[in-house]
Coordinates of C-alpha atoms in Angstrom, one line a residue:
Chain A
M136 CA -0.1 -0.2 -0.3
A137 CA 1.9 2.9 -0.9
M138 CA 1.1 6.1 1.6
T139 CA -1.0 9.1 0.2
G140 CA -3.1 12.2 0.8
I141 CA -2.8 12.1 5.5
L142 CA 0.6 11.0 6.5
R143 CA 0.0 11.8 10.1
P144 CA -0.5 13.7 13.2
G145 CA 2.1 16.7 12.0
H146 CA 1.7 18.4 15.6
V147 CA -0.4 19.7 18.3
Q148 CA -0.6 23.1 19.9
L149 CA -1.8 23.6 23.1
R150 CA -2.8 26.5 25.6
V151 CA -0.3 26.6 29.1
L152 CA -0.7 28.6 32.0
D153 CA 3.2 28.8 33.0
M154 CA 5.6 28.4 29.9
D155 CA 8.3 27.3 32.4
E156 CA 6.6 24.3 34.6
S157 CA 5.1 23.1 31.0
L158 CA 8.9 22.8 29.6
E159 CA 9.7 21.2 32.2
H160 CA 6.9 19.0 31.8
Y161 CA 7.6 18.3 28.2
C162 CA 11.6 18.0 28.0
N163 CA 12.9 16.9 31.4
N164 CA 9.9 14.8 31.9
M165 CA 8.8 13.6 28.6
G166 CA 11.8 14.4 26.5
L167 CA 11.0 16.1 24.3
I168 CA 13.4 18.9 22.6
E169 CA 13.1 22.2 22.1
T170 CA 13.8 23.8 18.4
D171 CA 12.4 27.2 18.7
R172 CA 11.0 29.9 20.4
D173 CA 9.2 32.8 18.7
D174 CA 7.8 36.2 18.7
K175 CA 4.5 35.2 20.4
G176 CA 6.1 33.5 22.7
R177 CA 5.5 30.1 21.8
V178 CA 7.9 27.1 21.7
Y179 CA 8.6 24.4 19.4
L180 CA 9.0 21.2 20.5
K181 CA 9.9 17.8 19.0
C182 CA 10.1 13.7 20.7
W183 CA 13.5 12.4 19.7
D184 CA 12.3 10.0 16.7
E185 CA 11.0 12.6 14.2
Q186 CA 12.1 14.5 11.6
D187 CA 10.3 17.3 11.3
K188 CA 11.2 20.4 13.3
F189 CA 8.0 20.5 15.5
S190 CA 5.6 18.3 17.0
V191 CA 4.4 20.4 20.1
V192 CA 3.4 23.7 20.0
L193 CA 3.0 25.3 23.7
E194 CA 1.2 28.6 23.6
P195 CA 1.2 30.9 26.6
S196 CA -2.0 32.0 27.6
D197 CA -4.5 32.2 30.3
R198 CA -6.6 29.2 29.7
S199 CA -6.1 25.3 29.1
G200 CA -6.8 23.3 26.5
M201 CA -6.1 22.6 22.2
D202 CA -5.8 25.4 20.0
H203 CA -5.5 22.8 16.8
M204 CA -4.3 19.9 15.6
A205 CA -2.3 19.7 12.1
F206 CA -1.9 16.5 9.7
K207 CA 1.3 16.8 7.3
V208 CA -0.1 15.2 3.9
R209 CA 2.2 14.5 1.1
T210 CA 2.3 16.6 -1.2
E211 CA 1.3 20.0 -2.0
Q212 CA -1.4 18.2 -4.9
D213 CA -2.9 16.8 -1.7
L214 CA -3.2 19.9 -0.2
W215 CA -5.0 21.8 -2.8
R216 CA -6.8 18.2 -3.1
F217 CA -8.2 18.3 0.1
E218 CA -9.1 21.7 0.7
S219 CA -11.3 21.6 -2.0
N220 CA -12.9 17.9 -0.8
V221 CA -13.4 20.4 2.6
K222 CA -15.2 22.7 0.8
K223 CA -17.5 20.7 -1.1
F224 CA -18.2 18.9 1.8
G225 CA -19.3 22.5 3.4
V226 CA -17.0 23.6 6.1
E227 CA -15.2 26.9 5.4
T228 CA -11.3 27.0 5.0
T229 CA -9.1 29.4 5.4
R230 CA -5.2 29.7 4.6
I231 CA -2.6 30.6 6.9
P232 CA 0.8 31.4 5.1
A233 CA 4.3 29.7 5.1
G234 CA 6.3 30.8 8.4
E235 CA 3.2 31.8 10.8
L236 CA 4.3 29.1 12.5
N237 CA 8.5 28.9 12.6
G238 CA 9.3 26.5 9.8
C239 CA 5.6 25.4 8.9
G240 CA 5.1 25.5 4.8
E241 CA 1.3 27.0 3.8
R242 CA -1.5 25.6 6.0
V243 CA -5.5 24.8 4.8
S244 CA -7.4 25.2 8.4
F245 CA -11.1 24.5 8.8
V246 CA -13.5 24.0 12.6
A247 CA -14.3 20.3 11.7
P248 CA -17.9 19.4 13.5
G249 CA -17.8 19.5 17.3
G250 CA -15.8 22.3 16.9
H251 CA -11.9 21.4 17.1
R252 CA -9.7 23.1 14.5
F253 CA -7.4 21.0 12.0
D254 CA -4.6 22.2 10.2
L255 CA -2.9 20.7 7.4
Y256 CA 0.3 21.2 5.6
A257 CA 2.7 19.5 2.8
E258 CA 6.0 20.9 3.9
K259 CA 8.0 21.0 7.5
E260 CA 11.3 22.2 7.9
Q261 CA 13.2 19.0 8.6
V262 CA 15.8 18.8 11.0
G263 CA 16.7 14.9 12.0
N264 CA 16.4 12.7 14.9
G265 CA 19.6 13.2 16.3
I266 CA 20.9 10.0 14.4
P267 CA 23.3 9.8 11.0
T268 CA 21.6 9.0 8.5
T269 CA 24.4 6.6 7.0
N270 CA 25.2 3.6 9.2
P271 CA 22.3 4.8 12.1
A272 CA 22.8 4.2 15.2
P273 CA 19.4 3.0 16.7
W274 CA 19.3 6.0 19.5
P275 CA 20.6 8.9 19.8
E276 CA 22.2 9.9 23.3
G277 CA 20.7 12.4 25.9
I278 CA 17.6 11.8 25.6
Q279 CA 15.7 12.6 29.1
G280 CA 12.7 11.2 31.1
M281 CA 10.0 8.9 29.7
K282 CA 12.0 9.4 25.7
A283 CA 8.4 9.8 24.2
I284 CA 9.0 8.7 20.7
R285 CA 6.8 10.4 18.5
L286 CA 3.5 12.0 18.5
D287 CA 0.9 10.1 17.9
H288 CA -2.4 10.6 18.0
C289 CA -5.4 12.9 19.8
L290 CA -8.5 12.0 21.5
L291 CA -11.2 14.1 21.5
Y292 CA -14.9 15.4 22.8
G293 CA -17.2 17.3 20.5
N294 CA -20.9 18.0 20.2
D295 CA -21.6 16.7 16.5
H296 CA -20.2 13.4 16.7
D297 CA -21.7 11.9 13.9
E298 CA -21.2 14.9 11.3
E299 CA -17.6 14.3 12.8
I300 CA -17.3 11.2 12.0
R301 CA -18.8 11.5 8.2
F302 CA -16.0 14.4 7.7
F303 CA -13.2 12.8 8.7
T304 CA -14.1 9.5 6.6
E305 CA -15.8 11.3 3.2
A306 CA -13.5 14.8 3.3
L307 CA -10.5 13.4 5.2
E308 CA -10.5 9.9 3.5
F309 CA -9.3 8.5 7.4
E310 CA -11.0 4.9 7.8
L311 CA -12.4 3.6 10.6
T312 CA -10.8 1.0 12.8
E313 CA -12.1 1.0 16.3
Q314 CA -15.4 1.7 17.9
I315 CA -17.7 1.9 20.9
M316 CA -21.4 1.3 20.1
D317 CA -24.8 1.6 22.7
G318 CA -26.8 0.0 20.0
D319 CA -26.8 1.7 16.7
V320 CA -25.7 4.4 18.7
Q321 CA -21.8 5.0 18.1
V322 CA -19.9 6.8 21.0
A323 CA -16.3 6.4 19.7
A324 CA -14.7 6.2 17.1
F325 CA -11.0 5.5 16.4
L326 CA -9.8 6.7 13.2
S327 CA -6.3 5.8 11.5
C328 CA -4.6 7.3 7.8
S329 CA -1.8 4.6 8.6
T330 CA -1.7 1.2 9.7
K331 CA -1.6 2.6 12.9
A332 CA -4.5 1.4 15.3
H333 CA -5.7 5.3 15.3
D334 CA -4.3 8.2 14.4
I335 CA -7.6 11.0 16.1
A336 CA -10.2 9.3 17.8
F337 CA -14.0 11.0 19.3
I338 CA -16.6 10.6 21.8
R339 CA -19.5 11.7 21.6
H340 CA -20.3 14.6 24.5
E341 CA -22.1 17.8 25.2
E342 CA -19.7 20.4 25.0
A343 CA -17.8 21.6 21.9
G344 CA -13.8 21.6 20.6
K345 CA -12.6 19.4 23.9
L346 CA -9.3 17.9 24.7
H347 CA -9.5 14.4 26.0
H348 CA -5.6 13.8 25.8
A349 CA -2.4 14.1 23.1
S350 CA -0.7 11.0 23.2
F351 CA 3.0 9.9 22.4
L352 CA 4.3 6.8 21.8
L353 CA 6.7 4.5 23.7
G354 CA 8.7 1.6 22.7
S355 CA 7.1 -1.1 25.2
W356 CA 5.6 -2.2 27.9
E357 CA 8.6 -2.1 30.1
Q358 CA 9.1 2.0 29.1
V359 CA 5.3 2.8 30.0
L360 CA 6.0 1.0 33.4
R361 CA 9.3 2.9 33.5
A362 CA 6.9 6.0 32.9
A363 CA 4.7 5.4 35.4
D364 CA 8.1 5.2 38.0
I365 CA 8.9 8.9 36.3
I366 CA 4.9 10.3 36.5
S367 CA 5.5 9.1 41.0
M368 CA 9.0 11.1 41.0
K369 CA 8.3 14.1 39.3
D370 CA 5.1 14.3 41.1
I371 CA 3.0 14.2 38.0
P372 CA -0.8 13.9 38.7
L373 CA -1.5 10.4 37.2
D374 CA -4.9 9.5 35.9
V375 CA -5.2 6.5 34.8
G376 CA -2.5 3.4 34.8
P377 CA -0.6 2.0 33.4
T378 CA -2.4 -0.7 31.9
R379 CA -3.7 -2.0 28.6
H380 CA -6.5 -0.8 26.6
G381 CA -9.1 -3.4 24.9
L382 CA -9.8 -0.7 22.1
T383 CA -6.3 -0.8 20.2
R384 CA -4.5 -3.3 22.8
G385 CA -2.7 0.1 23.8
M386 CA -0.4 -0.3 26.9
T387 CA -0.5 2.8 28.4
I388 CA -0.9 5.1 31.5
Y389 CA -2.4 8.7 31.7
Y390 CA -1.3 12.0 33.7
F391 CA -2.2 15.6 33.2
D392 CA 0.4 18.1 32.3
P393 CA 1.2 21.7 34.7
S394 CA -2.2 23.2 32.5
G395 CA -4.2 20.6 33.0
N396 CA -4.7 19.4 29.5
R397 CA -4.3 15.4 29.7
N398 CA -1.2 13.5 28.4
E399 CA -0.5 9.9 27.1
V400 CA 2.3 7.4 26.8
F401 CA 1.8 4.2 25.3
A402 CA 3.2 1.4 23.4
E403 CA 1.3 0.1 20.5
D404 CA 0.5 -3.7 20.0
S405 CA -1.7 -3.6 16.9
Y406 CA -1.7 -2.7 13.2
R407 CA -4.5 -2.4 10.7
Y408 CA -4.6 -2.3 7.2
P409 CA -7.5 -0.9 4.6
D410 CA -8.6 -4.7 4.4
S411 CA -9.1 -5.1 8.5
P412 CA -12.2 -5.8 9.8
V413 CA -14.3 -2.8 12.1
L414 CA -13.4 -3.9 15.5
T415 CA -16.6 -3.1 17.8
W416 CA -16.8 -3.0 21.6
E417 CA -20.1 -3.0 23.2
A418 CA -21.3 0.2 25.5
S419 CA -21.9 -2.9 27.6
N420 CA -18.8 -3.6 27.9
V421 CA -17.1 -0.2 28.1
G422 CA -15.0 -0.7 31.2
Q423 CA -13.0 -3.7 29.2
A424 CA -13.2 -1.8 26.6
I425 CA -11.4 1.0 27.9
F426 CA -9.8 -0.7 31.1
Y427 CA -9.2 -4.0 29.4
H428 CA -7.4 -5.7 33.1
S429 CA -9.8 -3.5 36.0
R430 CA -12.7 -3.2 33.3
T431 CA -13.9 -0.1 35.5
L432 CA -14.3 3.4 34.5
V433 CA -12.4 6.0 36.3
D434 CA -14.3 9.1 37.1
S435 CA -11.7 11.2 36.3
F436 CA -10.7 10.0 32.8
M437 CA -14.1 10.0 32.3
G438 CA -15.2 13.4 32.8
V439 CA -11.8 15.6 33.0
T440 CA -11.2 17.5 29.6
S441 CA -9.3 20.7 28.7
Chain B
M1341 CA 6.0 23.5 59.1
V1342 CA 2.3 25.3 59.2
L1343 CA -1.0 24.0 59.0
H1344 CA -4.5 25.6 58.5
T1345 CA -7.6 23.7 58.9
I1346 CA -10.0 23.7 55.9
T1347 CA -13.8 23.0 56.4
I1348 CA -15.4 21.4 53.6
T1349 CA -19.2 23.3 54.7
D1350 CA -20.9 20.9 52.6
T1351 CA -20.1 17.6 54.5
A1352 CA -18.9 18.8 57.5
E1353 CA -15.5 17.5 56.8
E1354 CA -12.4 18.8 57.8
Y1355 CA -8.4 18.6 57.3
S1356 CA -5.6 20.2 57.4
C1357 CA -3.3 21.9 54.9
K1358 CA 0.1 23.1 54.5
E1359 CA 0.6 26.4 52.5
T1360 CA 2.9 24.4 50.0
Q1361 CA -0.1 22.3 49.4
H1362 CA -3.1 23.3 47.0
L1363 CA -6.5 22.7 49.2
L1364 CA -7.3 19.8 46.7
A1365 CA -3.5 18.4 47.6
G1366 CA -4.1 18.1 51.0
M1367 CA -7.8 16.7 51.1
M1368 CA -6.1 13.7 48.9
Q1369 CA -3.3 13.2 50.8
L1370 CA -4.9 12.6 54.2
G1371 CA -7.7 10.2 52.3
K1372 CA -10.4 12.9 52.7
K1373 CA -13.3 13.2 50.1
G1374 CA -15.5 15.5 49.8
I1375 CA -13.7 18.3 46.0
P1376 CA -14.2 16.2 42.7
V1377 CA -10.5 15.8 42.1
G1378 CA -10.1 16.3 38.1
C1379 CA -6.3 17.4 36.9
R1380 CA -5.1 19.3 39.6
G1381 CA -3.8 21.9 37.4
G1382 CA -6.2 24.9 37.5
G1383 CA -7.4 23.2 33.4
C1384 CA -10.3 21.0 33.7
G1385 CA -12.9 23.5 36.2
V1386 CA -14.1 20.0 38.3
C1387 CA -12.3 21.3 41.8
K1388 CA -14.2 24.4 41.4
I1389 CA -14.7 25.8 44.4
N1390 CA -16.4 28.8 46.5
I1391 CA -14.3 30.6 49.3
L1392 CA -16.4 31.4 52.5
S1393 CA -14.0 32.3 54.7
G1394 CA -9.8 32.7 54.9
T1395 CA -6.8 33.7 53.3
F1396 CA -5.0 32.4 50.4
E1397 CA -2.5 32.5 47.9
S1398 CA -3.6 30.9 44.5
K1399 CA -1.9 30.1 40.8
K1400 CA -3.6 31.2 37.5
M1401 CA -6.8 28.9 36.4
S1402 CA -7.8 28.5 33.0
R1403 CA -9.6 31.6 31.8
D1404 CA -12.9 28.9 30.4
R1405 CA -13.2 27.4 34.0
V1406 CA -13.2 30.4 36.3
T1407 CA -13.3 33.8 34.9
E1408 CA -11.9 37.2 36.7
Q1409 CA -15.4 38.3 38.0
E1410 CA -15.7 34.7 39.3
E1411 CA -12.6 34.9 40.9
K1412 CA -12.7 38.0 42.6
A1413 CA -15.5 36.6 43.9
G1414 CA -13.9 33.9 45.9
T1415 CA -15.4 31.5 43.3
V1416 CA -11.6 29.5 42.7
L1417 CA -10.0 25.9 42.0
A1418 CA -9.5 23.8 44.9
C1419 CA -6.2 23.0 43.2
R1420 CA -4.9 26.3 42.2
V1421 CA -5.2 26.9 45.9
F1422 CA -2.5 27.5 49.1
P1423 CA -4.0 28.2 52.1
R1424 CA -2.4 31.2 54.9
S1425 CA -4.9 31.1 57.5
D1426 CA -7.9 28.5 58.2
I1427 CA -10.5 27.9 55.5
R1428 CA -14.2 27.4 54.8
L1429 CA -15.2 25.7 51.5
Q1430 CA -18.5 25.4 49.2
V1431 CA -18.1 22.9 47.1
V1432 CA -19.3 23.9 42.8
G1433 CA -17.5 22.0 41.0
H1434 CA -18.9 18.7 39.8
L1435 CA -17.2 15.3 37.8
N1436 CA -19.4 14.0 34.8
K1437 CA -18.7 10.8 34.7
A1438 CA -20.9 9.5 32.2
I1439 CA -19.9 9.6 28.2
T1440 CA -22.9 11.6 26.7
A1441 CA -25.0 9.2 24.5
A1442 CA -28.6 9.0 22.7
T1443 CA -29.4 6.5 24.5
S1444 CA -30.2 6.1 27.9
S1445 CA -29.0 2.1 28.0
F1446 CA -25.5 3.3 27.7
S1447 CA -25.4 5.9 31.2
E1448 CA -27.7 2.9 33.0
S1449 CA -24.2 0.3 32.3
I1450 CA -21.8 3.6 33.7
N1451 CA -23.7 4.5 36.4
Q1452 CA -23.9 0.5 37.1
E1453 CA -20.7 0.8 37.5
K1454 CA -20.5 3.0 40.6

């Protein structure tokens, strides 16, 4: 399968209440690397095994939450093709000039049903992953904390769930991989534009535009356990874990950043192709779907958003 | 180490809290309940309280959850309040537990977990 169209989550811009505390969290504790700052006070971070200049932008603000999530597309032609798709779906787009975010090419920006803003871009400055491309070592030295590998996905809560899923599948060509069904009602949808179990996920909610979590990849269960150690060592507020999800089989732990934005680090344990069947979890079994071992929902996990 | 007494007037629960701890941390450390626990970083709003009496210092709270007017009136997030005297408070926030669903059976299955 050749990868066309949307390649992957490109970056997430998070609003933070205190930049120093946030950098301590994302860089010292999670292992992200600062690559730039701009005159709006935004700080640009990347995970070690990413080639592009940044996958997280921290924006100083008086409120928490996600400003937008961006996906990288393969070619400039894809960018204009998706712009046209989005418009045909009935969603307004705007173009954001190259360089508005340092090192990022021109973006097509829109607010999807459900209230979340998404941008698409084809170009971003590449700074490498700290390893030469000839005879490369398996990992670079000096990565701190949890050593997050890459930005993996976001889970978002929106108030127009069915339209948001229709938008992502019809206009943006994502495919449904897993879902939680309550009879005929889809309560949660996991979507992929790759062989990953999910590149984005949505849960039906009454508020618009909320972030449930931004998720970063780790390489193994042992690395997730090590992240759990760091969470306690550094007094990071724990939400749930370490444990395994039923949905996606991911081995996971959830915690909050200093502004109350939820993060996940997880190790993947599944893959899919366009010919894979959709996996369904029944609402009556939602405890096991989300927390496979305890089979019990956790109030803070369900109810806290930013 | 200076300790202050915090009273959750809704339940008459009392606990001690250090000046270096926020009100939620003090409650949690002693295994007490009464104020909903969320993100503990000022972003989610579930620990919203009204300060009825007492003095405190506070950290920044998300303006999506607490407006300037609310904050001036003593409606604040417990996870951002550090006591400087005994404090009496009333709980305003809550934790919305269920995933919203169009049908009632889903909410029932969630509530059965409790």
